[in-house]
Amino acid sequence: MGPYLLGLRLSGRRVLVVGGGRVAQRRVPALLEAGAEVTVVSPSVTPALDDLIAAGRVTWHARPYEVGDCDGAWLVQACTDDRSVNTAVAAEAEAKRVWCVRADDKDASAAWTPATGRVDEIGVAVTAGGDPRRAAGIRDAVVEALRDGTVDARRNRTKPVGVALVGGGPGDPGLITVRGRQLLAQADVVVADRLAPRALLDELAPDVELIDAAKVPYGRSLSQETINELLVDRARQGKFVVRLKGGDSFVFGRGGEEMIACAEAGIPVLVVPGITSAVAVPAAAGVPVTHRGVSQEFHVISVHVAPDDPKSTVDWPGLARSQGTLVLMMAVERLAKVAETLVRDGRSPETPVMVVQDGTLPTQRAVIASLSTVADRVSAAGIRPPAIVIVGDVVRVGQEVEMVRAERLP
């Protein structure tokens, strides 16, 4: 027969662990997390258990098992590598009507330790007929489904309220954070940007209201004021709203404006940071934005207006004098003017530049040039937004890595 599954509340209750090896090392932390008062009986223990003992979290009797050790225990774990000892421990526990788990023999064990996992307030326990490897595999699949929201999170009675500003990452849907994906699965309304990971939107339930808040350069767009009003309106209707953006909401994402609008309306706001494309796209192209001996600083600049535009607040002469890496966003269509300005203000015209289009996506491609040639090279290659421009000697680091890789290929 299969076991009767039960969640034991062990807080303040004595649990006996006989054995101090690797099995005990795995089980003791989970018992401590449940609040159990753990006693270990073993002539020796692993270093990890020794740390817990030294910290006063575990009581250790440095000797072999003796009859009477089960007295006062609510649960016993027989974890030695000696079958006869485990049999004796289990026999004493049975005689005293204490549940005992034998690590060496599932069929002779009165109880099984399940493979467990936790996602927020949800606990998962799997026994799989006493097969620990199979149970762990199933546990991992269930936990992953809870984390990414593929298990129906919208049935949760304690669903979030208000608005969540979720950074969706640089484009690849696998690069959204676990928390971001959880909240997306719980949303009643999703307000999505053009650069948000669109593949994730196909996973939304049919009754989720999807609002396209795309801001297409020189094309149609939803004003920021309208977006703010939509967030407040849907939240006031009692719906949980996810504002899904590309990258991070607070890196040129106007998340601060949306947070203020919700706060002024008395709407709770949850902020979930995202992986900004300013760092992720260079990394995906093999370029570190900092590198020892090359660059110990990097600057992220929005080039939504040209350097000579009166509305520009960027200190271009300061950037030109800097030896740090420059990561330029929204710069492709003003690249010629940017390069001209940087060279005029002191950057070498031979400074390497990489322009990466569709970073982290299957369509990613890159052009490498110098400040003096990058505008023409990008135009000839037909590079279009969204693209990230990386200026600095770290581009050469990326090239060196590619050369080393090429040399290692058979």
Tab-separated table of C-alpha atoms in Angstrom:
chain	number	residue	atom	x	y	z
A	1	MET	CA	0.000	0.000	0.000
A	2	GLY	CA	1.045	3.564	-0.559
A	3	PRO	CA	1.885	5.815	2.405
A	4	TYR	CA	-0.512	8.224	4.059
A	5	LEU	CA	1.008	11.622	3.336
A	6	LEU	CA	1.127	14.059	6.245
A	7	GLY	CA	2.911	17.328	6.909
A	8	LEU	CA	4.595	17.178	10.316
A	9	ARG	CA	4.813	20.418	12.302
A	10	LEU	CA	8.037	19.830	14.210
A	11	SER	CA	8.612	23.229	15.793
A	12	GLY	CA	9.980	22.690	19.316
A	13	ARG	CA	9.801	18.907	19.005
A	14	ARG	CA	12.768	16.583	19.482
A	15	VAL	CA	14.007	14.688	16.434
A	16	LEU	CA	16.715	12.052	16.740
A	17	VAL	CA	19.185	11.525	13.883
A	18	VAL	CA	21.403	8.482	14.244
A	19	GLY	CA	24.429	8.815	11.982
A	20	GLY	CA	26.610	11.771	11.052
A	21	GLY	CA	27.435	11.148	7.387
A	22	ARG	CA	26.221	12.548	4.081
A	23	VAL	CA	22.619	11.375	4.471
A	24	ALA	CA	22.327	13.050	7.854
A	25	GLN	CA	24.010	16.140	6.403
A	26	ARG	CA	21.217	16.424	3.829
A	27	ARG	CA	18.367	15.821	6.240
A	28	VAL	CA	19.351	17.862	9.296
A	29	PRO	CA	19.042	21.328	7.638
A	30	ALA	CA	15.474	20.567	6.533
A	31	LEU	CA	14.582	19.450	10.057
A	32	LEU	CA	16.071	22.651	11.475
A	33	GLU	CA	14.145	24.719	8.950
A	34	ALA	CA	10.954	23.076	10.255
A	35	GLY	CA	11.905	24.205	13.756
A	36	ALA	CA	12.828	20.776	15.145
A	37	GLU	CA	15.171	20.355	18.097
A	38	VAL	CA	17.678	18.011	16.486
A	39	THR	CA	19.896	15.571	18.354
A	40	VAL	CA	22.596	13.721	16.410
A	41	VAL	CA	24.085	10.495	17.755
A	42	SER	CA	27.250	9.441	15.933
A	43	PRO	CA	30.940	8.891	16.738
A	44	SER	CA	31.812	11.430	14.019
A	45	VAL	CA	30.077	14.016	11.845
A	46	THR	CA	30.731	15.752	8.525
A	47	PRO	CA	32.225	19.282	8.512
A	48	ALA	CA	28.848	20.742	7.522
A	49	LEU	CA	27.171	19.148	10.547
A	50	ASP	CA	30.088	20.206	12.716
A	51	ASP	CA	29.377	23.832	11.735
A	52	LEU	CA	25.738	23.470	12.845
A	53	ILE	CA	26.859	21.895	16.117
A	54	ALA	CA	29.411	24.659	16.755
A	55	ALA	CA	26.685	27.237	16.137
A	56	GLY	CA	24.552	25.601	18.817
A	57	ARG	CA	21.819	24.581	16.422
A	58	VAL	CA	22.259	20.819	16.879
A	59	THR	CA	22.923	18.691	19.976
A	60	TRP	CA	25.626	16.066	19.334
A	61	HIS	CA	26.355	12.919	21.320
A	62	ALA	CA	29.750	11.795	19.989
A	63	ARG	CA	29.262	8.074	20.497
A	64	PRO	CA	27.549	5.063	18.902
A	65	TYR	CA	23.811	4.530	19.193
A	66	GLU	CA	22.516	3.182	22.513
A	67	VAL	CA	19.144	1.773	23.463
A	68	GLY	CA	17.164	4.585	25.051
A	69	ASP	CA	18.248	7.253	22.570
A	70	CYS	CA	14.742	7.268	21.099
A	71	ASP	CA	13.197	8.360	24.388
A	72	GLY	CA	11.336	11.649	24.019
A	73	ALA	CA	11.685	11.767	20.232
A	74	TRP	CA	8.743	12.575	17.972
A	75	LEU	CA	10.595	11.380	14.881
A	76	VAL	CA	13.702	9.275	14.309
A	77	GLN	CA	16.022	9.181	11.306
A	78	ALA	CA	18.269	6.101	11.062
A	79	CYS	CA	21.051	7.271	8.736
A	80	THR	CA	24.110	5.137	9.523
A	81	ASP	CA	25.954	2.996	6.986
A	82	ASP	CA	25.563	-0.052	9.260
A	83	ARG	CA	22.403	-2.016	8.491
A	84	SER	CA	22.364	-3.699	11.891
A	85	VAL	CA	22.444	-0.343	13.687
A	86	ASN	CA	19.628	1.018	11.548
A	87	THR	CA	17.600	-2.118	12.266
A	88	ALA	CA	18.123	-1.713	16.014
A	89	VAL	CA	17.159	1.989	15.899
A	90	ALA	CA	14.012	1.192	13.914
A	91	ALA	CA	13.076	-1.606	16.315
A	92	GLU	CA	13.364	0.642	19.361
A	93	ALA	CA	11.351	3.373	17.650
A	94	GLU	CA	8.648	0.884	16.649
A	95	ALA	CA	8.416	-0.446	20.201
A	96	LYS	CA	7.974	3.104	21.515
A	97	ARG	CA	5.494	4.021	18.755
A	98	VAL	CA	7.754	6.675	17.263
A	99	TRP	CA	7.861	7.102	13.490
A	100	CYS	CA	11.257	6.114	12.083
A	101	VAL	CA	12.774	6.687	8.655
A	102	ARG	CA	15.419	4.194	7.552
A	103	ALA	CA	17.798	5.583	4.954
A	104	ASP	CA	19.052	2.146	3.917
A	105	ASP	CA	15.831	0.171	3.351
A	106	LYS	CA	12.619	1.779	2.131
A	107	ASP	CA	10.645	-1.446	2.503
A	108	ALA	CA	11.634	-1.854	6.168
A	109	SER	CA	11.083	1.814	6.931
A	110	ALA	CA	7.985	2.898	8.847
A	111	ALA	CA	8.077	6.276	7.108
A	112	TRP	CA	9.678	7.810	4.039
A	113	THR	CA	11.334	11.186	3.732
A	114	PRO	CA	9.895	12.843	0.616
A	115	ALA	CA	11.745	15.019	-1.850
A	116	THR	CA	10.622	18.480	-0.829
A	117	GLY	CA	10.604	21.962	-2.288
A	118	ARG	CA	9.055	25.310	-1.462
A	119	VAL	CA	7.843	28.243	-3.539
A	120	ASP	CA	6.598	31.080	-1.340
A	121	GLU	CA	3.956	29.546	0.966
A	122	ILE	CA	3.526	26.382	-1.145
A	123	GLY	CA	5.288	23.231	0.010
A	124	VAL	CA	5.789	20.284	-2.348
A	125	ALA	CA	6.546	16.754	-1.156
A	126	VAL	CA	6.966	13.724	-3.436
A	127	THR	CA	7.553	10.107	-2.394
A	128	ALA	CA	7.414	8.218	-5.750
A	129	GLY	CA	7.146	4.802	-4.122
A	130	GLY	CA	10.247	5.378	-2.038
A	131	ASP	CA	12.504	5.994	-5.064
A	132	PRO	CA	14.465	9.133	-4.032
A	133	ARG	CA	15.871	9.970	-7.479
A	134	ARG	CA	12.519	9.726	-9.208
A	135	ALA	CA	10.886	11.717	-6.419
A	136	ALA	CA	13.528	14.457	-6.734
A	137	GLY	CA	12.997	14.682	-10.491
A	138	ILE	CA	9.237	15.050	-10.116
A	139	ARG	CA	9.702	17.534	-7.275
A	140	ASP	CA	11.986	19.664	-9.454
A	141	ALA	CA	9.451	19.700	-12.294
A	142	VAL	CA	6.604	20.765	-10.010
A	143	VAL	CA	8.687	23.457	-8.293
A	144	GLU	CA	9.787	24.842	-11.656
A	145	ALA	CA	6.180	24.944	-12.858
A	146	LEU	CA	5.177	26.849	-9.727
A	147	ARG	CA	8.039	29.286	-10.135
A	148	ASP	CA	7.420	30.109	-13.781
A	149	GLY	CA	3.652	30.207	-13.416
A	150	THR	CA	2.792	27.307	-15.734
A	151	VAL	CA	0.789	25.823	-12.859
A	152	ASP	CA	-2.370	27.920	-12.650
A	153	ALA	CA	-1.243	30.609	-10.212
A	154	ARG	CA	-4.358	32.713	-10.866
A	155	ARG	CA	-6.418	30.407	-8.626
A	156	ASN	CA	-4.396	31.576	-5.632
A	157	ARG	CA	-6.769	33.104	-3.064
A	158	THR	CA	-4.017	35.481	-1.939
A	159	LYS	CA	-3.274	36.883	-5.381
A	160	PRO	CA	-1.381	40.215	-5.366
A	161	VAL	CA	-3.266	43.474	-5.666
A	162	GLY	CA	-2.418	46.766	-7.341
A	163	VAL	CA	0.297	47.137	-9.966
A	164	ALA	CA	3.562	45.279	-10.482
A	165	LEU	CA	6.282	46.990	-12.511
A	166	VAL	CA	8.082	43.989	-14.006
A	167	GLY	CA	11.338	44.255	-15.908
A	168	GLY	CA	11.171	41.588	-18.597
A	169	GLY	CA	14.869	41.428	-19.399
A	170	PRO	CA	16.728	42.049	-22.663
A	171	GLY	CA	14.500	40.035	-24.994
A	172	ASP	CA	15.081	36.320	-24.537
A	173	PRO	CA	11.988	35.137	-22.600
A	174	GLY	CA	14.209	32.847	-20.524
A	175	LEU	CA	15.934	35.890	-19.026
A	176	ILE	CA	12.949	37.272	-17.152
A	177	THR	CA	13.318	36.788	-13.392
A	178	VAL	CA	11.526	33.944	-11.620
A	179	ARG	CA	9.495	36.475	-9.611
A	180	GLY	CA	8.571	38.381	-12.754
A	181	ARG	CA	7.260	35.250	-14.433
A	182	GLN	CA	5.274	34.288	-11.342
A	183	LEU	CA	3.508	37.636	-11.254
A	184	LEU	CA	2.863	37.587	-14.986
A	185	ALA	CA	1.046	34.271	-14.536
A	186	GLN	CA	-1.160	35.843	-11.850
A	187	ALA	CA	-2.080	38.980	-13.791
A	188	ASP	CA	-5.614	39.995	-14.725
A	189	VAL	CA	-4.259	42.767	-16.953
A	190	VAL	CA	-0.889	43.013	-18.717
A	191	VAL	CA	0.295	46.332	-20.137
A	192	ALA	CA	3.230	45.398	-22.389
A	193	ASP	CA	5.924	47.439	-24.107
A	194	ARG	CA	7.223	46.795	-27.595
A	195	LEU	CA	10.526	45.489	-26.216
A	196	ALA	CA	8.977	43.238	-23.573
A	197	PRO	CA	9.569	39.490	-24.148
A	198	ARG	CA	6.611	38.922	-26.469
A	199	ALA	CA	6.846	35.123	-26.409
A	200	LEU	CA	5.677	35.154	-22.787
A	201	LEU	CA	2.438	36.869	-23.786
A	202	ASP	CA	1.355	33.764	-25.709
A	203	GLU	CA	1.259	31.887	-22.393
A	204	LEU	CA	-1.317	34.212	-20.835
A	205	ALA	CA	-4.762	32.809	-20.065
A	206	PRO	CA	-7.461	33.760	-22.612
A	207	ASP	CA	-9.292	35.999	-20.129
A	208	VAL	CA	-6.246	38.170	-19.365
A	209	GLU	CA	-6.638	41.671	-20.795
A	210	LEU	CA	-3.551	42.486	-22.865
A	211	ILE	CA	-2.921	46.184	-23.556
A	212	ASP	CA	-0.311	47.043	-26.159
A	213	ALA	CA	1.655	50.033	-24.882
A	214	ALA	CA	4.241	49.950	-27.651
A	215	LYS	CA	6.160	53.120	-28.387
A	216	VAL	CA	7.301	52.667	-31.970
A	217	PRO	CA	10.050	55.153	-32.951
A	218	TYR	CA	8.545	57.723	-35.323
A	219	GLY	CA	5.368	55.621	-35.394
A	220	ARG	CA	2.244	55.095	-33.356
A	221	SER	CA	2.561	55.107	-29.609
A	222	LEU	CA	0.574	55.223	-26.408
A	223	SER	CA	1.404	58.326	-24.398
A	224	GLN	CA	2.916	57.905	-20.963
A	225	GLU	CA	-0.009	59.793	-19.419
A	226	THR	CA	-2.437	57.319	-20.995
A	227	ILE	CA	-0.405	54.372	-19.707
A	228	ASN	CA	-0.435	55.827	-16.210
A	229	GLU	CA	-4.207	56.268	-16.392
A	230	LEU	CA	-4.688	52.679	-17.577
A	231	LEU	CA	-2.642	51.272	-14.712
A	232	VAL	CA	-4.615	53.238	-12.125
A	233	ASP	CA	-8.000	52.546	-13.738
A	234	ARG	CA	-7.573	48.758	-13.952
A	235	ALA	CA	-6.150	48.532	-10.442
A	236	ARG	CA	-9.085	50.523	-9.067
A	237	GLN	CA	-11.372	47.927	-10.651
A	238	GLY	CA	-9.779	45.391	-8.332
A	239	LYS	CA	-7.655	43.793	-11.015
A	240	PHE	CA	-4.024	42.823	-10.577
A	241	VAL	CA	-2.029	44.682	-13.241
A	242	VAL	CA	1.425	43.779	-14.530
A	243	ARG	CA	3.299	46.497	-16.396
A	244	LEU	CA	5.735	44.437	-18.470
A	245	LYS	CA	8.733	46.234	-19.940
A	246	GLY	CA	11.900	45.290	-21.729
A	247	GLY	CA	15.071	45.412	-19.656
A	248	ASP	CA	14.595	47.078	-16.278
A	249	SER	CA	11.711	49.421	-15.549
A	250	PHE	CA	14.000	51.988	-13.941
A	251	VAL	CA	16.699	52.096	-16.652
A	252	PHE	CA	15.235	54.469	-19.239
A	253	GLY	CA	11.927	52.676	-18.755
A	254	ARG	CA	9.957	55.504	-17.117
A	255	GLY	CA	9.101	53.168	-14.282
A	256	GLY	CA	9.601	55.971	-11.808
A	257	GLU	CA	6.830	58.007	-13.438
A	258	GLU	CA	4.452	55.050	-13.301
A	259	MET	CA	5.309	54.353	-9.672
A	260	ILE	CA	4.609	57.990	-8.738
A	261	ALA	CA	1.284	57.986	-10.628
A	262	CYS	CA	0.152	54.842	-8.792
A	263	ALA	CA	1.335	56.172	-5.434
A	264	GLU	CA	-0.582	59.419	-5.949
A	265	ALA	CA	-3.702	57.363	-6.681
A	266	GLY	CA	-3.202	55.197	-3.593
A	267	ILE	CA	-2.469	52.080	-5.653
A	268	PRO	CA	-0.003	49.550	-4.145
A	269	VAL	CA	3.065	49.089	-6.342
A	270	LEU	CA	5.412	46.115	-6.447
A	271	VAL	CA	8.720	46.563	-8.283
A	272	VAL	CA	10.437	43.538	-9.822
A	273	PRO	CA	13.859	44.474	-11.249
A	274	GLY	CA	14.807	43.161	-14.664
A	275	ILE	CA	18.085	42.417	-16.403
A	276	THR	CA	18.932	45.608	-18.259
A	277	SER	CA	19.968	45.273	-21.880
A	278	ALA	CA	22.728	47.810	-21.181
A	279	VAL	CA	24.717	45.012	-19.541
A	280	ALA	CA	23.049	41.859	-20.859
A	281	VAL	CA	23.380	42.585	-24.584
A	282	PRO	CA	27.134	43.287	-24.478
A	283	ALA	CA	27.535	40.106	-22.425
A	284	ALA	CA	25.493	38.101	-24.936
A	285	ALA	CA	27.825	39.397	-27.649
A	286	GLY	CA	30.865	38.308	-25.623
A	287	VAL	CA	31.864	41.791	-24.464
A	288	PRO	CA	32.344	42.545	-20.743
A	289	VAL	CA	31.459	46.151	-19.927
A	290	THR	CA	34.314	46.144	-17.393
A	291	HIS	CA	37.564	44.193	-17.561
A	292	ARG	CA	40.603	44.247	-15.318
A	293	GLY	CA	43.342	46.437	-16.776
A	294	VAL	CA	41.042	47.730	-19.527
A	295	SER	CA	38.050	49.508	-17.996
A	296	GLN	CA	36.967	49.913	-14.390
A	297	GLU	CA	33.867	51.960	-15.136
A	298	PHE	CA	31.021	52.046	-17.609
A	299	HIS	CA	28.436	54.666	-18.487
A	300	VAL	CA	24.920	54.002	-19.764
A	301	ILE	CA	23.570	56.822	-21.923
A	302	SER	CA	20.219	57.392	-23.572
A	303	VAL	CA	20.656	58.986	-27.005
A	304	HIS	CA	16.996	59.662	-27.706
A	305	VAL	CA	18.148	63.132	-28.731
A	306	ALA	CA	21.365	64.056	-30.555
A	307	PRO	CA	24.361	65.464	-28.625
A	308	ASP	CA	23.799	68.965	-29.998
A	309	ASP	CA	20.067	68.976	-29.202
A	310	PRO	CA	19.148	71.627	-26.586
A	311	LYS	CA	17.151	68.955	-24.719
A	312	SER	CA	20.229	66.774	-24.202
A	313	THR	CA	21.495	66.724	-20.620
A	314	VAL	CA	24.451	64.398	-21.308
A	315	ASP	CA	27.986	65.600	-20.533
A	316	TRP	CA	29.494	64.492	-23.852
A	317	PRO	CA	32.896	66.197	-23.290
A	318	GLY	CA	33.166	64.369	-19.954
A	319	LEU	CA	32.328	61.041	-21.576
A	320	ALA	CA	34.893	61.654	-24.306
A	321	ARG	CA	37.600	62.280	-21.705
A	322	SER	CA	36.606	59.214	-19.722
A	323	GLN	CA	38.503	55.967	-20.228
A	324	GLY	CA	35.433	53.921	-19.303
A	325	THR	CA	33.126	51.878	-21.506
A	326	LEU	CA	30.186	53.726	-23.049
A	327	VAL	CA	26.939	51.813	-23.540
A	328	LEU	CA	24.615	53.815	-25.776
A	329	MET	CA	20.897	53.094	-25.990
A	330	MET	CA	18.566	54.423	-28.695
A	331	ALA	CA	21.644	55.637	-30.550
A	332	VAL	CA	21.586	53.927	-33.966
A	333	GLU	CA	19.857	56.717	-35.872
A	334	ARG	CA	22.099	59.375	-34.316
A	335	LEU	CA	25.300	57.371	-34.412
A	336	ALA	CA	27.156	59.600	-36.876
A	337	LYS	CA	26.622	62.663	-34.702
A	338	VAL	CA	27.595	60.747	-31.542
A	339	ALA	CA	30.842	59.488	-33.085
A	340	GLU	CA	31.677	62.940	-34.403
A	341	THR	CA	31.067	64.488	-30.977
A	342	LEU	CA	33.165	61.924	-29.080
A	343	VAL	CA	36.108	62.319	-31.469
A	344	ARG	CA	35.855	66.105	-31.376
A	345	ASP	CA	35.897	66.066	-27.580
A	346	GLY	CA	38.903	63.785	-27.216
A	347	ARG	CA	38.175	60.111	-27.903
A	348	SER	CA	40.488	58.499	-30.419
A	349	PRO	CA	38.855	57.907	-33.818
A	350	GLU	CA	40.323	54.378	-33.625
A	351	THR	CA	38.351	53.530	-30.465
A	352	PRO	CA	36.636	50.190	-31.143
A	353	VAL	CA	32.859	50.102	-31.340
A	354	MET	CA	30.403	47.224	-31.458
A	355	VAL	CA	26.748	47.608	-32.409
A	356	VAL	CA	24.494	44.695	-31.455
A	357	GLN	CA	20.992	44.370	-32.894
A	358	ASP	CA	18.321	42.126	-31.303
A	359	GLY	CA	20.598	41.187	-28.422
A	360	THR	CA	19.887	37.784	-26.753
A	361	LEU	CA	17.382	36.844	-29.473
A	362	PRO	CA	17.908	34.256	-32.245
A	363	THR	CA	18.161	37.175	-34.708
A	364	GLN	CA	21.070	38.787	-32.835
A	365	ARG	CA	23.807	40.171	-35.066
A	366	ALA	CA	26.681	42.567	-34.542
A	367	VAL	CA	28.914	44.994	-36.425
A	368	ILE	CA	32.414	45.894	-35.234
A	369	ALA	CA	34.067	49.118	-36.337
A	370	SER	CA	35.853	52.175	-34.979
A	371	LEU	CA	34.439	55.573	-34.078
A	372	SER	CA	35.596	56.897	-37.439
A	373	THR	CA	33.865	54.159	-39.445
A	374	VAL	CA	30.951	52.923	-37.347
A	375	ALA	CA	28.215	55.108	-38.857
A	376	ASP	CA	28.991	53.967	-42.395
A	377	ARG	CA	29.404	50.322	-41.365
A	378	VAL	CA	26.087	50.268	-39.511
A	379	SER	CA	24.296	51.902	-42.427
A	380	ALA	CA	25.791	49.454	-44.917
A	381	ALA	CA	24.829	46.480	-42.735
A	382	GLY	CA	21.255	47.698	-42.377
A	383	ILE	CA	21.362	47.633	-38.590
A	384	ARG	CA	18.099	48.877	-37.134
A	385	PRO	CA	16.754	49.423	-33.615
A	386	PRO	CA	16.586	47.880	-31.101
A	387	ALA	CA	20.361	47.895	-30.870
A	388	ILE	CA	23.007	48.572	-28.247
A	389	VAL	CA	26.207	50.481	-29.047
A	390	ILE	CA	29.347	49.639	-27.054
A	391	VAL	CA	32.267	52.080	-27.233
A	392	GLY	CA	35.637	51.243	-25.695
A	393	ASP	CA	38.569	48.870	-25.551
A	394	VAL	CA	36.434	46.147	-23.989
A	395	VAL	CA	35.278	45.417	-27.538
A	396	ARG	CA	38.779	44.107	-28.230
A	397	VAL	CA	38.478	41.817	-25.216
A	398	GLY	CA	35.461	40.227	-26.839
A	399	GLN	CA	37.387	39.816	-30.085
A	400	GLU	CA	40.276	38.180	-28.237
A	401	VAL	CA	37.901	35.688	-26.653
A	402	GLU	CA	36.520	34.778	-30.073
A	403	MET	CA	40.046	34.294	-31.436
A	404	VAL	CA	40.935	31.965	-28.547
A	405	ARG	CA	37.771	29.980	-29.107
A	406	ALA	CA	38.516	29.677	-32.829
A	407	GLU	CA	42.010	28.386	-32.073
A	408	ARG	CA	40.605	25.720	-29.742
A	409	LEU	CA	38.109	24.366	-32.247
A	410	PRO	CA	39.128	21.052	-33.871
